[in-house]
XYZ file of C-alpha atoms in Angstrom:
549
model
C 0.000 0.000 0.000
C 1.402 3.422 -1.111
C 1.635 6.073 1.508
C 1.491 9.750 0.220
C 4.513 11.896 0.957
C 3.332 15.191 2.478
C 6.612 16.895 1.586
C 6.251 15.955 -2.074
C 2.717 17.349 -2.198
C 3.813 20.646 -0.698
C 6.668 20.917 -3.226
C 4.265 20.241 -6.086
C 1.853 22.963 -4.919
C 4.761 25.405 -4.511
C 6.017 24.796 -8.035
C 2.507 25.197 -9.430
C 1.998 28.495 -7.599
C 5.381 29.770 -8.741
C 4.553 28.919 -12.379
C 1.216 30.711 -12.077
C 2.963 33.884 -10.890
C 5.414 33.762 -13.774
C 2.584 33.390 -16.270
C 0.878 36.431 -14.771
C 4.063 38.495 -15.145
C 4.514 37.322 -18.726
C 0.881 38.121 -19.547
C 1.181 41.601 -18.026
C 4.435 42.233 -19.897
C 2.868 41.055 -23.123
C -0.116 43.298 -22.532
C 2.158 46.254 -21.912
C 4.163 45.458 -25.039
C 1.037 45.140 -27.154
C -0.294 48.380 -25.680
C 2.968 50.161 -26.444
C 2.952 48.863 -29.989
C -0.695 49.877 -30.402
C 0.031 53.320 -29.000
C 3.010 53.662 -31.335
C 0.843 52.669 -34.272
C -1.795 55.207 -33.269
C 0.864 57.914 -32.937
C 2.483 56.895 -36.236
C -0.888 56.941 -37.921
C -1.504 60.424 -36.580
C 1.943 61.550 -37.707
C 1.397 60.036 -41.151
C -1.969 61.779 -41.394
C -0.383 65.039 -40.307
C 2.465 64.613 -42.797
C 0.011 63.707 -45.540
C -2.107 66.733 -44.673
C 0.929 69.027 -44.696
C 2.067 67.541 -47.982
C -1.361 68.041 -49.532
C -1.489 71.613 -48.279
C 2.058 72.343 -49.466
C 1.365 70.752 -52.847
C -1.896 72.679 -53.189
C -0.065 75.936 -52.445
C 2.647 75.010 -54.950
C 0.176 74.381 -57.749
C -1.887 77.439 -56.816
C 1.289 79.508 -57.195
C 1.998 77.896 -60.567
C -1.568 78.674 -61.642
C -0.922 82.320 -60.806
C 2.296 82.636 -62.797
C 0.719 80.721 -65.695
C -2.241 83.101 -65.761
C 0.144 86.042 -65.987
C 2.243 84.316 -68.658
C -0.825 83.671 -70.794
C -2.311 87.134 -70.343
C 0.919 88.864 -71.395
C 0.311 87.670 -74.963
C -1.348 90.381 -77.093
C -2.927 87.597 -79.184
C -4.701 86.094 -76.170
C -8.408 86.894 -75.725
C -7.548 87.366 -72.036
C -4.724 89.828 -72.777
C -4.413 92.381 -69.973
C -5.231 95.349 -72.178
C -8.555 93.755 -73.143
C -9.820 94.608 -69.646
C -11.868 97.786 -70.066
C -10.672 99.060 -66.677
C -6.976 98.790 -67.604
C -6.641 99.295 -71.383
C -2.944 100.265 -71.090
C -1.907 97.708 -68.475
C 1.189 96.900 -70.561
C 2.682 98.580 -73.609
C 2.687 96.768 -76.940
C 5.712 97.445 -79.101
C 4.886 95.973 -82.487
C 3.685 92.529 -81.431
C 5.573 92.300 -78.128
C 4.494 93.297 -74.603
C 6.871 95.642 -72.751
C 7.196 97.335 -69.366
C 9.572 100.124 -68.385
C 11.892 99.801 -65.371
C 9.982 100.847 -62.275
C 6.615 99.697 -63.576
C 4.917 97.053 -61.431
C 1.800 95.156 -62.449
C -0.337 92.963 -60.177
C -3.057 90.395 -60.666
C -5.073 90.174 -57.444
C -7.300 87.267 -56.461
C -9.116 87.885 -53.135
C -11.604 85.362 -51.730
C -14.598 85.704 -49.420
C -14.518 89.469 -49.186
C -10.893 89.668 -48.012
C -8.656 92.565 -48.997
C -5.541 91.746 -50.989
C -3.279 94.799 -51.098
C 0.343 93.806 -51.731
C 1.670 97.399 -51.662
C 0.490 98.017 -48.083
C 2.926 96.530 -45.594
C 0.240 96.054 -42.914
C -1.931 93.952 -45.210
C -1.770 90.240 -44.451
C -0.811 89.594 -48.083
C 1.827 92.337 -48.381
C 4.473 91.765 -51.050
C 7.590 91.670 -48.893
C 9.595 89.818 -51.515
C 9.611 92.981 -53.643
C 12.081 94.622 -51.289
C 14.465 91.668 -51.563
C 14.700 92.244 -55.307
C 14.395 96.012 -55.669
C 14.738 97.924 -52.368
C 17.311 100.720 -52.100
C 18.407 100.233 -55.673
C 19.376 103.097 -57.978
C 17.264 104.188 -60.866
C 13.494 104.158 -61.125
C 12.860 101.498 -58.487
C 11.556 102.912 -55.174
C 12.634 101.396 -51.847
C 9.036 100.391 -51.159
C 6.191 99.688 -53.505
C 4.519 102.860 -54.773
C 0.764 103.148 -54.309
C -1.587 102.217 -57.112
C -1.381 104.733 -59.934
C 2.242 105.733 -59.245
C 3.894 103.106 -61.420
C 1.777 100.285 -59.990
C -1.452 98.933 -61.445
C -3.851 96.179 -60.428
C -6.085 93.939 -62.496
C -8.402 91.223 -61.241
C -7.733 87.561 -61.909
C -9.779 86.062 -64.713
C -11.549 83.990 -62.047
C -13.054 87.217 -60.675
C -14.054 88.559 -64.090
C -17.582 87.592 -65.259
C -16.391 88.083 -68.840
C -14.037 85.112 -68.520
C -15.684 83.199 -65.667
C -19.454 83.785 -65.931
C -20.222 80.858 -63.621
C -18.081 82.334 -60.847
C -16.107 79.101 -60.451
C -13.671 79.067 -57.525
C -10.199 79.481 -58.946
C -6.762 78.597 -57.571
C -6.006 80.172 -54.192
C -3.142 82.451 -55.158
C -3.517 85.948 -53.713
C -1.471 88.068 -56.069
C 0.873 87.847 -59.020
C 3.512 90.515 -59.632
C 4.945 91.258 -63.096
C 8.106 93.340 -63.491
C 10.723 93.781 -66.213
C 13.891 91.928 -65.290
C 17.183 93.708 -64.593
C 20.679 92.523 -63.742
C 20.030 93.128 -60.046
C 16.671 91.386 -59.910
C 18.112 88.356 -61.718
C 21.403 88.435 -59.844
C 23.283 88.018 -63.144
C 26.073 90.156 -64.557
C 24.555 90.147 -68.035
C 27.073 92.374 -69.783
C 30.086 90.956 -67.934
C 31.133 94.395 -66.686
C 32.205 93.025 -63.315
C 30.791 96.058 -61.508
C 27.587 96.627 -59.610
C 24.579 94.883 -61.102
C 22.564 97.308 -63.204
C 19.027 98.032 -62.068
C 18.135 100.815 -64.498
C 18.032 98.853 -67.760
C 15.696 96.003 -68.563
C 17.150 92.706 -69.757
C 16.407 91.315 -73.233
C 16.519 87.724 -74.437
C 17.858 86.897 -77.888
C 17.598 83.207 -78.770
C 19.903 83.652 -81.770
C 22.780 84.388 -79.365
C 22.237 81.358 -77.110
C 25.264 79.186 -76.333
C 27.633 81.258 -78.441
C 30.484 81.468 -75.923
C 28.799 81.336 -72.531
C 25.632 80.539 -70.625
C 24.391 84.134 -70.527
C 25.073 85.132 -74.114
C 21.368 85.056 -74.874
C 20.758 87.896 -72.373
C 21.517 91.506 -73.287
C 20.866 94.925 -71.782
C 19.762 96.442 -75.087
C 17.382 95.210 -77.783
C 19.196 93.788 -80.771
C 19.527 95.880 -83.919
C 18.215 92.921 -85.918
C 15.017 92.879 -83.868
C 15.515 89.292 -82.685
C 15.307 90.046 -78.962
C 12.396 90.473 -76.553
C 12.095 91.902 -73.067
C 12.484 89.532 -70.114
C 9.826 89.537 -67.380
C 9.852 88.250 -63.821
C 6.503 86.847 -62.705
C 6.102 86.182 -58.983
C 2.992 84.614 -57.402
C 1.991 84.364 -53.728
C -0.337 81.467 -52.879
C -1.824 81.103 -49.385
C -3.970 78.156 -48.258
C -6.766 78.424 -45.631
C -4.530 76.676 -43.071
C -1.787 79.282 -43.621
C 0.473 77.214 -45.893
C 2.212 79.628 -48.291
C 4.308 79.361 -51.435
C 6.079 82.032 -53.484
C 6.692 80.902 -57.070
C 8.634 82.816 -59.715
C 9.026 82.502 -63.488
C 11.546 84.309 -65.667
C 9.964 84.495 -69.130
C 10.462 86.118 -72.524
C 8.240 86.193 -75.622
C 9.014 83.451 -78.110
C 9.891 84.893 -81.521
C 10.489 83.257 -84.898
C 13.336 85.654 -85.793
C 12.415 85.823 -89.467
C 14.409 88.904 -90.368
C 14.299 88.994 -94.133
C 17.230 90.916 -95.646
C 15.359 92.092 -98.774
C 11.882 92.746 -100.045
C 12.401 89.630 -102.200
C 15.182 87.231 -101.180
C 16.323 84.336 -103.394
C 19.327 82.389 -102.053
C 21.173 79.953 -104.285
C 21.640 80.132 -108.060
C 18.781 81.872 -109.839
C 17.055 79.504 -112.260
C 14.970 82.147 -114.003
C 13.906 85.663 -113.090
C 11.063 87.056 -115.176
C 9.466 90.202 -113.696
C 6.653 92.000 -115.536
C 7.018 94.911 -117.916
C 4.191 96.787 -116.214
C 4.729 100.486 -115.520
C 2.933 100.192 -112.192
C 4.745 97.123 -110.799
C 7.469 97.838 -108.246
C 9.702 96.203 -105.660
C 10.657 98.548 -102.837
C 13.230 97.795 -100.129
C 12.528 101.056 -98.322
C 10.344 100.448 -95.292
C 6.803 101.416 -96.250
C 5.416 100.845 -92.716
C 4.678 104.524 -92.124
C 3.838 105.548 -95.697
C 0.259 106.791 -95.767
C -0.057 108.191 -99.297
C -0.621 106.331 -102.524
C 2.315 105.836 -104.825
C 6.066 105.886 -104.158
C 7.872 109.167 -104.928
C 10.194 108.926 -107.911
C 8.503 105.817 -109.267
C 5.356 104.858 -111.158
C 4.325 102.346 -108.500
C 0.637 101.608 -107.999
C 1.247 101.527 -104.256
C -1.584 101.516 -101.702
C -0.657 101.938 -98.018
C -0.811 98.704 -96.061
C -3.240 98.414 -93.149
C -1.609 100.086 -90.133
C -0.283 97.837 -87.364
C -1.467 99.039 -83.929
C 1.425 100.030 -81.696
C 4.027 99.984 -84.471
C 5.328 103.467 -85.190
C 8.958 102.931 -86.187
C 10.693 102.706 -89.542
C 13.393 100.110 -90.146
C 16.522 100.710 -92.245
C 16.121 100.147 -95.957
C 17.051 96.823 -97.570
C 17.636 95.859 -101.220
C 14.605 95.386 -103.407
C 16.014 92.020 -104.512
C 18.546 90.021 -102.505
C 20.480 87.186 -104.150
C 23.456 85.006 -103.283
C 27.001 85.575 -104.394
C 28.160 83.281 -107.161
C 26.874 82.360 -110.589
C 23.321 81.878 -111.778
C 22.039 78.409 -112.600
C 23.236 78.684 -116.193
C 26.729 79.437 -114.914
C 27.208 82.293 -117.372
C 27.074 85.321 -115.062
C 26.628 86.277 -111.430
C 23.194 86.173 -109.859
C 23.299 89.942 -109.431
C 24.161 90.618 -113.073
C 21.574 88.145 -114.309
C 18.750 89.695 -112.258
C 19.840 93.208 -113.287
C 19.610 92.353 -116.982
C 16.171 90.744 -116.558
C 14.473 93.815 -115.057
C 12.733 95.850 -117.786
C 12.061 98.953 -115.651
C 15.065 99.435 -113.334
C 13.639 102.631 -111.816
C 10.821 100.616 -110.239
C 13.217 98.552 -108.114
C 14.475 100.775 -105.308
C 16.074 100.170 -101.948
C 19.162 100.467 -99.789
C 21.770 100.274 -102.555
C 20.937 103.767 -103.812
C 21.058 102.448 -107.361
C 18.340 101.154 -109.666
C 17.605 98.406 -109.857
C 18.402 97.822 -106.185
C 19.806 94.294 -106.398
C 22.406 93.170 -103.902
C 23.878 90.216 -102.010
C 22.858 90.816 -98.372
C 23.915 88.335 -95.731
C 21.329 85.842 -94.583
C 20.341 85.586 -90.915
C 21.593 82.451 -89.188
C 18.243 80.666 -89.239
C 17.963 81.094 -93.029
C 21.638 80.693 -93.906
C 21.395 77.074 -95.142
C 18.739 74.449 -95.871
C 19.586 72.714 -92.601
C 19.075 75.894 -90.587
C 15.943 76.669 -92.577
C 14.513 73.204 -91.890
C 14.918 73.772 -88.157
C 13.090 77.087 -88.439
C 10.344 75.523 -90.538
C 9.884 72.837 -87.892
C 9.315 75.519 -85.262
C 6.859 77.349 -87.519
C 4.951 74.136 -88.253
C 4.684 73.315 -84.538
C 3.136 76.724 -83.886
C 0.950 76.952 -86.994
C -2.724 77.869 -86.709
C -3.367 75.971 -89.931
C -1.270 73.093 -91.251
C -2.418 71.769 -94.639
C -1.011 68.445 -95.824
C 0.848 67.947 -92.558
C -0.933 64.735 -91.527
C 0.304 62.812 -94.574
C 3.093 62.935 -97.143
C 1.852 66.274 -98.485
C 2.424 67.368 -102.033
C -1.141 68.317 -102.911
C -2.342 71.708 -104.126
C -4.397 73.923 -101.814
C -6.343 77.142 -102.321
C -7.154 80.211 -100.243
C -10.495 78.680 -99.259
C -8.577 75.685 -97.890
C -6.942 78.030 -95.383
C -10.131 79.918 -94.626
C -12.101 76.795 -93.724
C -9.328 74.748 -92.085
C -9.508 73.670 -88.461
C -7.768 76.225 -86.250
C -8.018 79.028 -88.795
C -8.517 82.531 -87.444
C -10.147 83.544 -90.712
C -13.461 81.712 -90.538
C -15.341 84.986 -90.212
C -13.391 87.199 -92.606
C -13.973 85.394 -95.912
C -11.581 86.431 -98.664
C -10.352 89.578 -96.910
C -8.182 88.524 -93.984
C -5.566 91.216 -94.336
C -5.635 92.410 -90.731
C -5.959 89.036 -88.964
C -2.485 87.502 -89.111
C -2.106 83.789 -88.563
C 0.558 81.154 -89.198
C -0.298 78.993 -92.213
C 1.885 76.020 -93.135
C 1.238 74.312 -96.479
C 3.043 71.018 -97.032
C 2.570 71.120 -100.795
C 1.620 73.664 -103.443
C -0.496 76.756 -102.852
C -2.752 78.686 -105.200
C -4.131 81.900 -103.699
C -5.589 83.192 -106.951
C -8.622 85.435 -106.809
C -9.426 88.699 -105.079
C -8.097 87.447 -101.777
C -6.098 89.119 -99.009
C -4.315 87.101 -96.368
C -1.885 87.992 -93.608
C 0.640 86.487 -91.249
C 3.269 83.868 -92.050
C 2.622 81.691 -95.091
C 4.956 78.719 -95.660
C 4.654 76.804 -98.935
C 6.914 73.769 -99.334
C 6.278 73.585 -103.059
C 5.197 76.123 -105.646
C 3.154 79.264 -105.003
C 0.736 80.473 -107.688
C -1.472 83.557 -107.559
C -2.966 86.193 -109.837
C -2.641 89.943 -109.869
C -5.640 90.495 -107.590
C -4.088 88.485 -104.735
C -2.571 90.284 -101.739
C -0.693 89.380 -98.581
C 0.482 91.289 -95.514
C 3.384 89.672 -93.682
C 5.903 86.983 -94.592
C 5.812 84.418 -97.392
C 8.311 81.546 -97.488
C 8.252 79.481 -100.697
C 10.708 76.740 -99.801
C 10.358 73.610 -101.902
C 12.596 70.569 -102.016
C 13.273 70.816 -105.738
C 12.666 73.465 -108.389
C 10.688 76.120 -106.501
C 8.528 78.583 -108.375
C 6.936 81.868 -107.359
C 4.436 82.378 -110.154
C 1.885 85.102 -110.888
C -0.605 84.670 -113.694
C -2.522 87.687 -114.955
C -2.568 91.347 -114.057
C -4.255 93.127 -111.188
C -3.688 95.567 -108.369
C -3.060 93.259 -105.446
C -0.043 93.931 -103.263
C 2.463 92.163 -101.025
C 3.476 94.102 -97.901
C 6.239 92.579 -95.782
C 8.893 90.278 -97.209
C 9.157 87.192 -99.439
C 11.754 84.395 -99.332
C 11.974 81.947 -102.257
C 14.402 79.046 -101.902
C 15.060 75.581 -103.291
C 16.402 73.492 -100.403
C 17.857 70.779 -102.671
C 21.207 72.056 -103.883
C 23.818 70.267 -105.979
C 25.996 69.734 -102.931
C 24.634 68.812 -99.485
C 23.145 71.612 -97.374
C 23.221 74.202 -100.143
C 20.383 76.004 -101.868
C 19.431 74.976 -105.386
C 17.943 76.931 -108.280
C 14.575 78.653 -107.881
C 12.336 80.573 -110.270
C 10.476 83.876 -110.095
C 8.002 84.489 -112.896
C 5.173 86.964 -113.385
C 2.964 86.592 -116.440
C 0.999 89.787 -116.889
C 1.279 93.285 -115.543
C -0.814 95.343 -113.201
C 0.285 97.055 -110.046
C 0.922 93.946 -108.003
C 4.246 94.684 -106.306
C 6.352 93.684 -103.303
C 6.941 96.327 -100.631
C 9.182 95.805 -97.615
C 7.169 96.526 -94.464
C 8.855 96.016 -91.090
C 5.642 96.470 -89.096
C 3.897 93.657 -90.936
C 6.985 91.439 -90.761
C 6.921 91.901 -86.976
C 3.129 91.698 -86.707
C 3.020 88.385 -88.545
C 5.387 86.957 -85.932
C 3.270 87.708 -82.895
C 4.630 85.404 -80.197
C 2.522 82.245 -79.784
C 3.698 81.982 -76.175
C 6.080 83.333 -73.569
C 8.827 80.779 -73.034
C 9.967 80.005 -69.494
C 13.696 80.698 -69.141
C 13.807 79.605 -65.489
C 11.550 79.036 -62.495
C 12.032 78.626 -58.773
C 10.307 78.510 -55.415
C 11.252 81.463 -53.207
C 11.681 81.062 -49.477
C 9.096 83.231 -47.761
C 10.694 86.529 -46.648
């Protein structure tokens, strides 16, 4: 018979009790650990939410600031329906020089965008949306810039954002939450760049100009100058600064440096024909002329000293200057296509009425060999320029396929994107960019304007007219042909070139033929050359986010 051992039973109960206490400690520790982890997760979740909220607010402010500078960039274009000067309250918000917007040093322009009855007054330092960044760029500088912002009317003007204008936003849709956008002409000091390399104090009295033809010549800043180029290839640089403030106080200051995009089509003659001349057959009409003197400001019929049947071109608003004279006909050095005489001598001998061809040479006929601008100097350079024109064309005929067809004036008038749909056959004061990948026939009593590119042959009759630039640039024998007389007129400049030369990247032979007489002539007109190149956009040269002052 087994007899229980009391000592063994006590030891067993002791071990069991000790194990139960250990389990309790482990359970409590586990509970604490789980609680700590849960608390950490809750805190992390709150931090993540806070970070996400801050990121969303910061991103919203960033894009609101970009919306502000983009509104200003778009409204600086004179061709835009929302152009600043179209606002009846501020018809002279910016100056238009030819086709380009300009501001003088010291002029400050604001777009304001208040919400919910708040007052946005960037020139008043006590206003919650005061423009304190202005002083970082302009304060205590010499010249026309005051140490503090002048009040409205003393060099400073306001205009409402398009989101506050019923004309552009009839539904009153809530726009981006930027508060103001400031537009100023750039200077050396505001950019922090020694543009002219003088090594002295940064100039703050002259605006900076951008000339794309000078880019990357010898240094990074070669495209910036302190004076407009003589060739007219430069445009004023603007600084556009936007202040965006979110309801939670998040703020961003964004800044663009922009300049109007220009095509830089500076034709060196009233009629320019690079390469060997294939044939040159002008009319024997007493009233037909080619004039290299700038007729932009001529307001009377006829050209003194000639028998020209000249009618003044439609005036270009804002253009009041006269450019230096150019030759009536510009050709290349070298021999004509027959190889028997120089291009100059051949053209001279083909003109039946030398006195009707006047220009910068001081002789009649005014035929010379002017240098070509860089972007027209060779077929390769020309192709690059044509690519830019095609990308910015209002109308592009034959561009979706291989091209090569023949198009008429009505093809332009009715094409998608055309600005002429309401002006019929008389579109002489509505310039647009028309690119024809093929042949063009503008015969009839038609008047067009702007830039016309024809990559084949151009045909017209004496009643046809054009204001602006015509480029007849075929890959092969290129012909500029008029059939029949009439009193149409070409005001601006014409460039006729065969891009397929005997040797690579040289111009080939092209033809100029007029069958019939009349008063249809070619008259150099700098205002219409500039007006036809109205910038399609302001290009962004740089952008940055500014740390809040």
